[in-house]
mmCIF file of C-alpha atoms and ligand atoms in Angstrom:
data_model
loop_
_atom_site.group_PDB
_atom_site.id
_atom_site.type_symbol
_atom_site.label_atom_id
_atom_site.label_comp_id
_atom_site.label_asym_id
_atom_site.label_seq_id
_atom_site.Cartn_x
_atom_site.Cartn_y
_atom_site.Cartn_z
ATOM 1 C CA MET A 11 -39.678 5.375 -8.873
ATOM 2 C CA ILE A 12 -36.481 6.819 -8.216
ATOM 3 C CA GLU A 13 -36.371 8.636 -11.610
ATOM 4 C CA ARG A 14 -38.685 11.435 -10.654
ATOM 5 C CA LEU A 15 -36.529 12.472 -7.544
ATOM 6 C CA LEU A 16 -33.405 12.892 -9.294
ATOM 7 C CA ASN A 17 -32.119 16.446 -10.259
ATOM 8 C CA PRO A 18 -33.066 16.777 -13.945
ATOM 9 C CA TRP A 19 -29.515 16.975 -15.007
ATOM 10 C CA ILE A 20 -28.626 13.775 -13.173
ATOM 11 C CA ARG A 21 -31.084 12.359 -14.668
ATOM 12 C CA ASP A 22 -30.354 13.041 -18.291
ATOM 13 C CA LEU A 23 -26.727 12.773 -17.908
ATOM 14 C CA ILE A 24 -24.387 10.787 -20.135
ATOM 15 C CA PRO A 25 -22.192 9.225 -18.186
ATOM 16 C CA TYR A 26 -18.244 9.520 -18.719
ATOM 17 C CA SER A 27 -16.905 5.819 -19.791
ATOM 18 C CA SER A 28 -13.687 5.183 -18.313
ATOM 19 C CA ALA A 29 -11.158 2.806 -20.017
ATOM 20 C CA ARG A 30 -11.410 0.550 -17.099
ATOM 21 C CA SER A 31 -15.354 -0.294 -17.158
ATOM 22 C CA GLU A 32 -15.536 -0.555 -20.912
ATOM 23 C CA PHE A 33 -14.565 -4.210 -20.586
ATOM 24 C CA SER A 34 -14.635 -6.865 -18.007
ATOM 25 C CA ALA A 35 -12.833 -9.979 -19.320
ATOM 26 C CA PRO A 36 -8.891 -10.454 -18.078
ATOM 27 C CA ALA A 37 -6.583 -8.916 -20.373
ATOM 28 C CA ASP A 38 -2.918 -9.330 -20.892
ATOM 29 C CA ILE A 39 -1.834 -5.817 -22.019
ATOM 30 C CA LEU A 40 -3.421 -2.713 -21.009
ATOM 31 C CA LEU A 41 -3.122 0.078 -23.262
ATOM 32 C CA ASP A 42 -6.277 1.982 -22.340
ATOM 33 C CA ALA A 43 -5.890 4.329 -20.131
ATOM 34 C CA ASN A 44 -2.719 6.175 -20.667
ATOM 35 C CA GLU A 45 -1.227 5.051 -17.538
ATOM 36 C CA SER A 46 2.503 4.515 -17.364
ATOM 37 C CA TRP A 47 3.701 0.995 -18.367
ATOM 38 C CA GLU A 48 5.899 0.740 -15.261
ATOM 39 C CA GLY A 49 5.480 2.029 -11.475
ATOM 40 C CA GLY A 50 7.910 0.262 -9.485
ATOM 41 C CA ASN A 51 6.732 -2.687 -7.583
ATOM 42 C CA SER A 52 3.374 -1.454 -5.910
ATOM 43 C CA GLY A 53 0.887 -2.095 -8.986
ATOM 44 C CA ILE A 54 -0.530 1.493 -8.427
ATOM 45 C CA ASN A 55 0.649 2.569 -11.990
ATOM 46 C CA ARG A 56 -2.687 1.402 -12.963
ATOM 47 C CA TYR A 57 -5.776 3.146 -12.194
ATOM 48 C CA PRO A 58 -7.939 1.757 -9.697
ATOM 49 C CA ASP A 59 -11.294 -0.731 -10.212
ATOM 50 C CA PRO A 60 -13.862 1.814 -10.600
ATOM 51 C CA LEU A 61 -16.350 -0.973 -9.196
ATOM 52 C CA ALA A 62 -14.177 -1.903 -6.515
ATOM 53 C CA LEU A 63 -15.165 -5.331 -7.112
ATOM 54 C CA LYS A 64 -12.981 -7.184 -4.888
ATOM 55 C CA LEU A 65 -13.748 -4.967 -1.885
ATOM 56 C CA ARG A 66 -17.131 -5.203 -2.143
ATOM 57 C CA LYS A 67 -17.456 -9.140 -2.661
ATOM 58 C CA LYS A 68 -15.690 -9.317 0.654
ATOM 59 C CA MET A 69 -18.140 -6.878 2.005
ATOM 60 C CA GLU A 70 -21.019 -9.353 0.485
ATOM 61 C CA GLU A 71 -19.196 -12.147 2.462
ATOM 62 C CA VAL A 72 -18.438 -10.624 5.599
ATOM 63 C CA LEU A 73 -21.062 -7.601 5.990
ATOM 64 C CA SER A 74 -23.754 -9.376 4.569
ATOM 65 C CA LEU A 75 -24.409 -6.572 1.769
ATOM 66 C CA PRO A 76 -25.496 -7.960 -1.228
ATOM 67 C CA LEU A 77 -23.378 -6.939 -4.053
ATOM 68 C CA SER A 78 -26.026 -5.423 -6.337
ATOM 69 C CA MET A 79 -26.943 -3.305 -3.439
ATOM 70 C CA THR A 80 -23.237 -1.599 -2.334
ATOM 71 C CA ALA A 81 -21.457 0.874 -3.840
ATOM 72 C CA ILE A 82 -18.178 2.489 -2.397
ATOM 73 C CA GLY A 83 -17.260 6.225 -1.595
ATOM 74 C CA ASN A 84 -14.391 8.093 -0.720
ATOM 75 C CA GLY A 85 -15.790 8.109 2.570
ATOM 76 C CA SER A 86 -19.262 8.473 3.780
ATOM 77 C CA ASP A 87 -18.573 12.016 3.276
ATOM 78 C CA GLU A 88 -18.314 11.720 -0.423
ATOM 79 C CA ILE A 89 -21.661 9.747 -0.524
ATOM 80 C CA ILE A 90 -23.526 12.411 1.625
ATOM 81 C CA ASP A 91 -22.432 14.708 -0.963
ATOM 82 C CA MET A 92 -23.152 12.726 -3.912
ATOM 83 C CA LEU A 93 -26.745 12.281 -2.334
ATOM 84 C CA ILE A 94 -27.586 15.748 -2.161
ATOM 85 C CA ARG A 95 -25.779 16.301 -6.088
ATOM 86 C CA MET A 96 -27.894 13.606 -7.377
ATOM 87 C CA PHE A 97 -31.245 14.476 -5.861
ATOM 88 C CA CYS A 98 -31.243 18.320 -4.623
ATOM 89 C CA ILE A 99 -32.045 21.153 -7.095
ATOM 90 C CA PRO A 100 -29.696 24.014 -5.612
ATOM 91 C CA GLY A 101 -31.840 27.222 -4.785
ATOM 92 C CA LYS A 102 -35.051 24.874 -4.725
ATOM 93 C CA ASP A 103 -34.596 21.900 -2.863
ATOM 94 C CA SER A 104 -34.100 21.137 0.743
ATOM 95 C CA ILE A 105 -32.624 18.220 3.110
ATOM 96 C CA LEU A 106 -33.901 17.519 6.542
ATOM 97 C CA ILE A 107 -31.768 16.670 9.420
ATOM 98 C CA GLU A 108 -32.323 16.251 13.026
ATOM 99 C CA ARG A 109 -30.249 18.749 15.523
ATOM 100 C CA PRO A 110 -27.885 18.035 17.087
ATOM 101 C CA THR A 111 -26.243 15.900 14.489
ATOM 102 C CA TYR A 112 -23.142 14.844 12.477
ATOM 103 C CA GLY A 113 -22.004 18.290 10.825
ATOM 104 C CA THR A 114 -21.666 17.473 7.114
ATOM 105 C CA TYR A 115 -25.038 16.663 6.169
ATOM 106 C CA SER A 116 -25.686 20.521 6.098
ATOM 107 C CA VAL A 117 -22.169 21.827 4.969
ATOM 108 C CA PHE A 118 -22.492 19.519 1.882
ATOM 109 C CA ALA A 119 -25.790 20.970 1.498
ATOM 110 C CA HIS A 120 -24.768 24.535 1.707
ATOM 111 C CA THR A 121 -21.897 23.967 -0.685
ATOM 112 C CA SER A 122 -24.683 22.887 -2.940
ATOM 113 C CA GLY A 123 -26.800 25.701 -2.466
ATOM 114 C CA VAL A 124 -29.360 23.285 -0.680
ATOM 115 C CA ASP A 125 -31.272 24.670 2.172
ATOM 116 C CA VAL A 126 -31.242 22.759 5.209
ATOM 117 C CA ILE A 127 -34.002 22.356 7.624
ATOM 118 C CA ASN A 128 -33.281 21.588 11.474
ATOM 119 C CA VAL A 129 -35.827 19.714 13.445
ATOM 120 C CA MET A 130 -34.635 19.533 17.258
ATOM 121 C CA LEU A 131 -34.504 16.264 18.909
ATOM 122 C CA THR A 132 -36.535 15.984 21.926
ATOM 123 C CA PRO A 133 -35.566 17.085 25.312
ATOM 124 C CA SER A 134 -34.380 13.344 26.040
ATOM 125 C CA LEU A 135 -32.146 13.650 22.945
ATOM 126 C CA ASP A 136 -34.919 10.768 20.825
ATOM 127 C CA LEU A 137 -36.169 11.899 17.563
ATOM 128 C CA ASP A 138 -39.046 13.916 17.435
ATOM 129 C CA ALA A 139 -41.006 11.666 15.003
ATOM 130 C CA ASP A 140 -44.126 14.060 15.043
ATOM 131 C CA ALA A 141 -42.202 17.037 14.594
ATOM 132 C CA MET A 142 -40.588 15.407 11.637
ATOM 133 C CA LEU A 143 -43.759 13.963 9.981
ATOM 134 C CA GLU A 144 -45.159 17.294 10.289
ATOM 135 C CA THR A 145 -42.126 19.154 8.663
ATOM 136 C CA ILE A 146 -42.062 16.456 6.320
ATOM 137 C CA GLU A 147 -45.389 17.006 4.764
ATOM 138 C CA ARG A 148 -45.420 20.795 5.154
ATOM 139 C CA LYS A 149 -41.826 21.442 3.304
ATOM 140 C CA LYS A 150 -41.133 17.870 1.526
ATOM 141 C CA PRO A 151 -37.650 18.112 1.845
ATOM 142 C CA LYS A 152 -35.894 15.890 -0.957
ATOM 143 C CA ILE A 153 -33.654 14.080 1.397
ATOM 144 C CA VAL A 154 -34.122 13.481 5.389
ATOM 145 C CA PHE A 155 -30.592 12.351 6.712
ATOM 146 C CA ILE A 156 -31.116 9.877 10.160
ATOM 147 C CA CYS A 157 -27.710 9.224 11.820
ATOM 148 C CA THR A 158 -28.274 6.310 14.185
ATOM 149 C CA PRO A 159 -26.309 5.804 16.658
ATOM 150 C CA ASN A 160 -26.373 9.727 16.350
ATOM 151 C CA ASN A 161 -23.278 11.753 16.558
ATOM 152 C CA PRO A 162 -22.454 13.397 19.018
ATOM 153 C CA THR A 163 -24.945 11.853 21.367
ATOM 154 C CA GLY A 164 -24.738 8.149 20.879
ATOM 155 C CA ARG A 165 -28.359 7.543 20.854
ATOM 156 C CA VAL A 166 -29.763 4.648 18.706
ATOM 157 C CA TYR A 167 -33.314 5.440 17.197
ATOM 158 C CA PRO A 168 -35.918 2.496 16.967
ATOM 159 C CA LEU A 169 -36.432 1.179 13.645
ATOM 160 C CA SER A 170 -40.105 1.211 13.707
ATOM 161 C CA VAL A 171 -39.665 4.835 14.042
ATOM 162 C CA ILE A 172 -37.341 5.292 11.201
ATOM 163 C CA ARG A 173 -39.557 2.921 8.876
ATOM 164 C CA ALA A 174 -42.729 5.452 9.632
ATOM 165 C CA ILE A 175 -40.900 8.236 8.658
ATOM 166 C CA ALA A 176 -39.084 6.866 5.397
ATOM 167 C CA GLU A 177 -42.894 5.568 4.695
ATOM 168 C CA ALA A 178 -44.381 9.194 5.386
ATOM 169 C CA ASN A 179 -41.120 11.033 3.061
ATOM 170 C CA SER A 180 -41.884 10.983 -0.457
ATOM 171 C CA GLY A 181 -38.167 12.020 -1.100
ATOM 172 C CA ILE A 182 -35.140 10.050 -0.074
ATOM 173 C CA THR A 183 -34.305 8.763 3.544
ATOM 174 C CA ALA A 184 -30.797 8.311 4.227
ATOM 175 C CA ILE A 185 -29.808 6.482 7.334
ATOM 176 C CA ASP A 186 -25.928 7.005 8.638
ATOM 177 C CA GLU A 187 -24.999 3.982 10.254
ATOM 178 C CA ALA A 188 -21.566 4.768 10.799
ATOM 179 C CA TYR A 189 -20.980 4.028 14.544
ATOM 180 C CA CYS A 190 -23.741 0.764 13.974
ATOM 181 C CA ASP A 191 -20.855 -1.853 15.125
ATOM 182 C CA PHE A 192 -20.873 -0.476 18.548
ATOM 183 C CA ALA A 193 -24.799 -0.768 19.415
ATOM 184 C CA ASP A 194 -26.336 -3.587 20.829
ATOM 185 C CA GLY A 195 -28.745 -5.341 19.382
ATOM 186 C CA PHE A 196 -28.887 -3.081 16.446
ATOM 187 C CA GLU A 197 -31.649 -3.387 13.725
ATOM 188 C CA SER A 198 -30.178 -2.161 10.285
ATOM 189 C CA ALA A 199 -32.526 -0.312 7.965
ATOM 190 C CA VAL A 200 -30.964 -2.150 5.121
ATOM 191 C CA SER A 201 -34.187 -4.363 5.914
ATOM 192 C CA LEU A 202 -36.374 -1.477 4.780
ATOM 193 C CA ILE A 203 -34.775 -1.139 1.243
ATOM 194 C CA ASN A 204 -36.678 -4.063 -0.423
ATOM 195 C CA SER A 205 -39.730 -2.725 0.536
ATOM 196 C CA ASN A 206 -39.005 1.198 0.137
ATOM 197 C CA PRO A 207 -36.292 1.858 -2.433
ATOM 198 C CA ARG A 208 -36.156 5.345 -1.395
ATOM 199 C CA VAL A 209 -34.559 4.111 1.744
ATOM 200 C CA VAL A 210 -30.527 4.605 1.526
ATOM 201 C CA VAL A 211 -28.027 3.571 4.113
ATOM 202 C CA LEU A 212 -24.664 4.690 5.069
ATOM 203 C CA ARG A 213 -22.076 2.461 6.300
ATOM 204 C CA THR A 214 -18.303 3.111 6.807
ATOM 205 C CA LEU A 215 -14.876 1.510 7.284
ATOM 206 C CA SER A 216 -13.318 4.398 9.261
ATOM 207 C CA LYS A 217 -14.898 3.098 13.086
ATOM 208 C CA ALA A 218 -15.052 -0.390 13.680
ATOM 209 C CA TYR A 219 -13.118 -1.513 10.870
ATOM 210 C CA GLY A 220 -10.029 0.811 11.906
ATOM 211 C CA VAL A 221 -9.283 2.179 8.198
ATOM 212 C CA ALA A 222 -10.479 5.802 8.544
ATOM 213 C CA GLY A 223 -7.077 7.039 6.749
ATOM 214 C CA ALA A 224 -8.366 4.797 3.613
ATOM 215 C CA ARG A 225 -11.518 6.598 3.536
ATOM 216 C CA LEU A 226 -14.119 3.825 2.567
ATOM 217 C CA GLY A 227 -17.919 4.848 2.836
ATOM 218 C CA ILE A 228 -20.889 2.268 1.668
ATOM 219 C CA LEU A 229 -23.858 3.100 -0.174
ATOM 220 C CA VAL A 230 -25.962 0.639 0.441
ATOM 221 C CA SER A 231 -29.456 1.192 -1.642
ATOM 222 C CA ASP A 232 -32.101 -0.066 -4.188
ATOM 223 C CA PRO A 233 -29.890 -1.169 -7.449
ATOM 224 C CA ASP A 234 -31.841 1.875 -9.001
ATOM 225 C CA VAL A 235 -30.042 4.337 -6.794
ATOM 226 C CA GLN A 236 -26.762 2.326 -7.264
ATOM 227 C CA ARG A 237 -26.911 2.934 -11.185
ATOM 228 C CA VAL A 238 -27.141 6.652 -10.660
ATOM 229 C CA PHE A 239 -24.542 6.868 -8.112
ATOM 230 C CA MET A 240 -22.068 4.817 -10.437
ATOM 231 C CA LYS A 241 -22.936 7.161 -13.456
ATOM 232 C CA ALA A 242 -22.563 10.385 -11.212
ATOM 233 C CA LYS A 243 -19.303 9.501 -8.940
ATOM 234 C CA PRO A 244 -15.911 10.577 -9.931
ATOM 235 C CA PRO A 245 -14.761 7.181 -12.063
ATOM 236 C CA TYR A 246 -11.790 6.520 -10.082
ATOM 237 C CA ASN A 247 -13.192 7.699 -6.808
ATOM 238 C CA VAL A 248 -11.595 5.239 -4.515
ATOM 239 C CA SER A 249 -7.919 4.526 -4.719
ATOM 240 C CA SER A 250 -6.371 0.974 -5.253
ATOM 241 C CA LEU A 251 -3.867 1.182 -1.881
ATOM 242 C CA SER A 252 -7.695 2.053 -0.125
ATOM 243 C CA GLN A 253 -9.397 -0.648 -1.775
ATOM 244 C CA GLU A 254 -6.665 -3.187 -0.500
ATOM 245 C CA ALA A 255 -6.569 -1.564 2.898
ATOM 246 C CA GLY A 256 -10.479 -2.390 3.227
ATOM 247 C CA TYR A 257 -10.046 -5.717 1.781
ATOM 248 C CA LYS A 258 -7.682 -6.849 4.535
ATOM 249 C CA ALA A 259 -9.469 -5.307 7.416
ATOM 250 C CA LEU A 260 -12.274 -7.241 6.345
ATOM 251 C CA CYS A 261 -10.285 -10.386 6.244
ATOM 252 C CA GLU A 262 -9.431 -9.324 10.011
ATOM 253 C CA ALA A 263 -13.063 -9.791 10.863
ATOM 254 C CA GLU A 264 -12.581 -11.527 14.117
ATOM 255 C CA LYS A 265 -10.007 -9.021 15.351
ATOM 256 C CA VAL A 266 -12.554 -6.207 14.365
ATOM 257 C CA ARG A 267 -15.253 -8.119 16.657
ATOM 258 C CA GLU A 268 -12.703 -8.503 19.425
ATOM 259 C CA ARG A 269 -11.728 -4.646 19.146
ATOM 260 C CA VAL A 270 -15.169 -3.822 19.155
ATOM 261 C CA ARG A 271 -16.004 -5.859 21.985
ATOM 262 C CA GLU A 272 -13.086 -4.250 24.138
ATOM 263 C CA THR A 273 -14.177 -0.775 23.227
ATOM 264 C CA LYS A 274 -17.545 -1.424 24.350
ATOM 265 C CA GLU A 275 -16.513 -2.887 27.492
ATOM 266 C CA ARG A 276 -14.082 0.161 27.728
ATOM 267 C CA ARG A 277 -17.268 2.669 27.199
ATOM 268 C CA THR A 278 -19.074 1.090 30.081
ATOM 269 C CA ALA A 279 -16.345 1.427 32.269
ATOM 270 C CA PHE A 280 -15.249 4.655 31.580
ATOM 271 C CA SER A 281 -18.964 5.944 31.701
ATOM 272 C CA SER A 282 -19.508 4.703 35.128
ATOM 273 C CA TYR A 283 -15.978 6.443 36.012
ATOM 274 C CA LEU A 284 -17.072 9.880 34.326
ATOM 275 C CA ALA A 285 -20.346 9.468 36.566
ATOM 276 C CA SER A 286 -18.487 9.365 39.559
ATOM 277 C CA LEU A 287 -16.687 12.917 39.202
ATOM 278 C CA PRO A 288 -18.051 15.608 40.676
ATOM 279 C CA PHE A 289 -17.702 18.225 38.138
ATOM 280 C CA VAL A 290 -19.661 16.117 35.376
ATOM 281 C CA GLU A 291 -23.370 16.610 35.463
ATOM 282 C CA GLU A 292 -24.550 14.235 32.818
ATOM 283 C CA VAL A 293 -23.476 11.033 31.038
ATOM 284 C CA PHE A 294 -25.429 10.483 27.713
ATOM 285 C CA PRO A 295 -25.755 6.497 27.743
ATOM 286 C CA SER A 296 -24.143 5.971 24.465
ATOM 287 C CA GLN A 297 -24.219 3.140 21.640
ATOM 288 C CA ALA A 298 -20.985 4.593 19.774
ATOM 289 C CA ASN A 299 -17.597 4.297 20.395
ATOM 290 C CA PHE A 300 -17.637 7.924 22.099
ATOM 291 C CA VAL A 301 -19.565 9.466 25.289
ATOM 292 C CA LEU A 302 -20.701 12.606 25.388
ATOM 293 C CA ILE A 303 -20.849 14.350 28.863
ATOM 294 C CA ARG A 304 -22.420 17.474 29.826
ATOM 295 C CA VAL A 305 -19.950 19.437 32.904
ATOM 296 C CA GLN A 306 -19.913 22.549 34.406
ATOM 297 C CA ASN A 307 -17.839 24.494 32.178
ATOM 298 C CA ALA A 308 -16.852 22.970 28.815
ATOM 299 C CA LYS A 309 -14.303 25.102 27.504
ATOM 300 C CA ALA A 310 -12.274 25.375 30.866
ATOM 301 C CA LEU A 311 -11.784 21.612 30.588
ATOM 302 C CA TYR A 312 -11.356 21.272 27.007
ATOM 303 C CA ASP A 313 -8.411 23.929 27.384
ATOM 304 C CA TYR A 314 -7.391 21.768 30.617
ATOM 305 C CA LEU A 315 -7.059 18.702 28.834
ATOM 306 C CA VAL A 316 -5.395 20.373 25.430
ATOM 307 C CA SER A 317 -2.543 21.549 28.005
ATOM 308 C CA ARG A 318 -2.305 17.777 28.972
ATOM 309 C CA SER A 319 -2.022 17.156 25.522
ATOM 310 C CA ILE A 320 -5.392 15.379 25.296
ATOM 311 C CA ILE A 321 -7.650 16.309 22.734
ATOM 312 C CA VAL A 322 -11.418 16.017 23.075
ATOM 313 C CA ARG A 323 -14.411 17.626 21.439
ATOM 314 C CA ASN A 324 -15.900 20.422 22.460
ATOM 315 C CA ARG A 325 -19.785 20.092 21.240
ATOM 316 C CA SER A 326 -21.089 23.301 23.112
ATOM 317 C CA SER A 327 -21.805 25.019 20.092
ATOM 318 C CA GLU A 328 -24.641 22.484 18.966
ATOM 319 C CA PRO A 329 -28.166 23.513 19.935
ATOM 320 C CA MET A 330 -29.331 21.608 23.443
ATOM 321 C CA LEU A 331 -25.531 20.709 24.125
ATOM 322 C CA ASP A 332 -24.258 23.529 25.851
ATOM 323 C CA ASN A 333 -21.204 22.758 28.413
ATOM 324 C CA THR A 334 -20.933 19.102 26.430
ATOM 325 C CA ILE A 335 -17.716 17.155 25.553
ATOM 326 C CA ARG A 336 -17.534 14.374 23.125
ATOM 327 C CA ILE A 337 -14.834 11.515 23.818
ATOM 328 C CA THR A 338 -13.881 9.012 21.798
ATOM 329 C CA ILE A 339 -12.949 5.651 23.270
ATOM 330 C CA GLY A 340 -9.222 5.088 23.038
ATOM 331 C CA SER A 341 -6.927 2.383 24.146
ATOM 332 C CA GLU A 342 -6.628 1.016 27.709
ATOM 333 C CA GLU A 343 -3.440 3.126 28.060
ATOM 334 C CA GLU A 344 -5.293 6.303 26.341
ATOM 335 C CA MET A 345 -8.303 6.236 28.714
ATOM 336 C CA GLN A 346 -5.869 5.611 31.810
ATOM 337 C CA ALA A 347 -4.205 8.939 30.629
ATOM 338 C CA LEU A 348 -7.305 10.456 30.396
ATOM 339 C CA LYS A 349 -8.344 9.309 33.698
ATOM 340 C CA GLU A 350 -5.448 10.480 35.630
ATOM 341 C CA ALA A 351 -5.987 14.139 33.943
ATOM 342 C CA LEU A 352 -9.592 14.196 35.134
ATOM 343 C CA ASP A 353 -8.592 13.036 38.510
ATOM 344 C CA GLU A 354 -6.311 15.997 38.829
ATOM 345 C CA TRP A 355 -8.726 18.639 37.079
ATOM 346 C CA LYS A 356 -10.424 20.750 40.260
HETATM 347 N N1 PMP B 418 -21.259 9.827 9.397
HETATM 348 C C1 PMP B 418 -20.963 9.905 10.762
HETATM 349 C C2 PMP B 418 -22.165 9.785 11.573
HETATM 350 C C3 PMP B 418 -19.943 10.429 11.100
HETATM 351 O O1 PMP B 418 -19.603 10.462 12.527
HETATM 352 C C4 PMP B 418 -18.800 10.546 10.521
HETATM 353 C C5 PMP B 418 -17.357 10.722 10.648
HETATM 354 N N2 PMP B 418 -17.006 11.288 11.901
HETATM 355 C C6 PMP B 418 -19.155 10.219 8.926
HETATM 356 C C7 PMP B 418 -20.159 9.536 8.528
HETATM 357 C C8 PMP B 418 -18.060 10.066 7.874
HETATM 358 O O2 PMP B 418 -17.115 9.051 7.533
HETATM 359 P P1 PMP B 418 -16.122 8.565 6.686
HETATM 360 O O3 PMP B 418 -14.858 8.560 7.775
HETATM 361 O O4 PMP B 418 -16.733 7.502 6.341
HETATM 362 O O5 PMP B 418 -16.625 9.785 5.668
#
């Protein structure tokens, strides 16, 4: 099923067999991987677990993601890059993305010599399902990336629409759910994988779980896709320090839930505040940990905030998003400082 979608050199690849992946039993003496026999007391003289088993078992328990369906990337960015390299033939295949959306899908496609087909969102920033279905039929992209909640709009797309697109698409449909923890009543595309193994889902511990610096992305997929990912990825792609940081973050699930609740509350209050400002023309309703606004002059506002030592993201270069600014929901103190600066902006 997945075999026929792979590019031929990945399909035929004889994977590198790392020292650590050739045995699974506990052992006392490790003389197999040319590591240093000593390295202080941090334990990082040893290579990390290529399977990130301890972390993935914790993910199974906390995130209800079955062990046989998960793999860890060095951030979900690495997984996006890997998916393109696993499935796309440079100079021949294409990916399809909605625009505006997260920028790395097209950057990684371009670094692999893969074409990018853009389908614009509707004027209300929803997925244009008809245009996507028509383009999929005509151009046969190898991967369709859908980001929900979408970055930078904060919009969630209905699972029924995603299901219909994934069924019509004979290639891979990759659903990026990086911000799903901040969405109300979110219906994950993980539920589609059983009946459609061409669906893969991307998650990350960089947002709600608060360990962006550790670079921990999650590929949730059919075990067949997992097997290909495991043979194509760099053997030790996620450091032991990162695996441990992710494990600890997952052990604090209650704290994470509380932080997410607080972030959502602050998002609602901050969105209302933004709507009351005379120079804010539109506040886009967000289901993520950021809010997108349209203002009279995004560049002037951006520069002003920089002068107040506050950095937001000017998204005006994206199609349909002229004069827009994306603001991450920060701490109470950070949002207060931002409000004071905005109150003084004329
Ligand atoms: N997907 C989306 C939609 C994002 O916004 C981001 C980061 N901004 C990523 C993926 C990358 O996440 P990670 O830190 O896991 O590489």
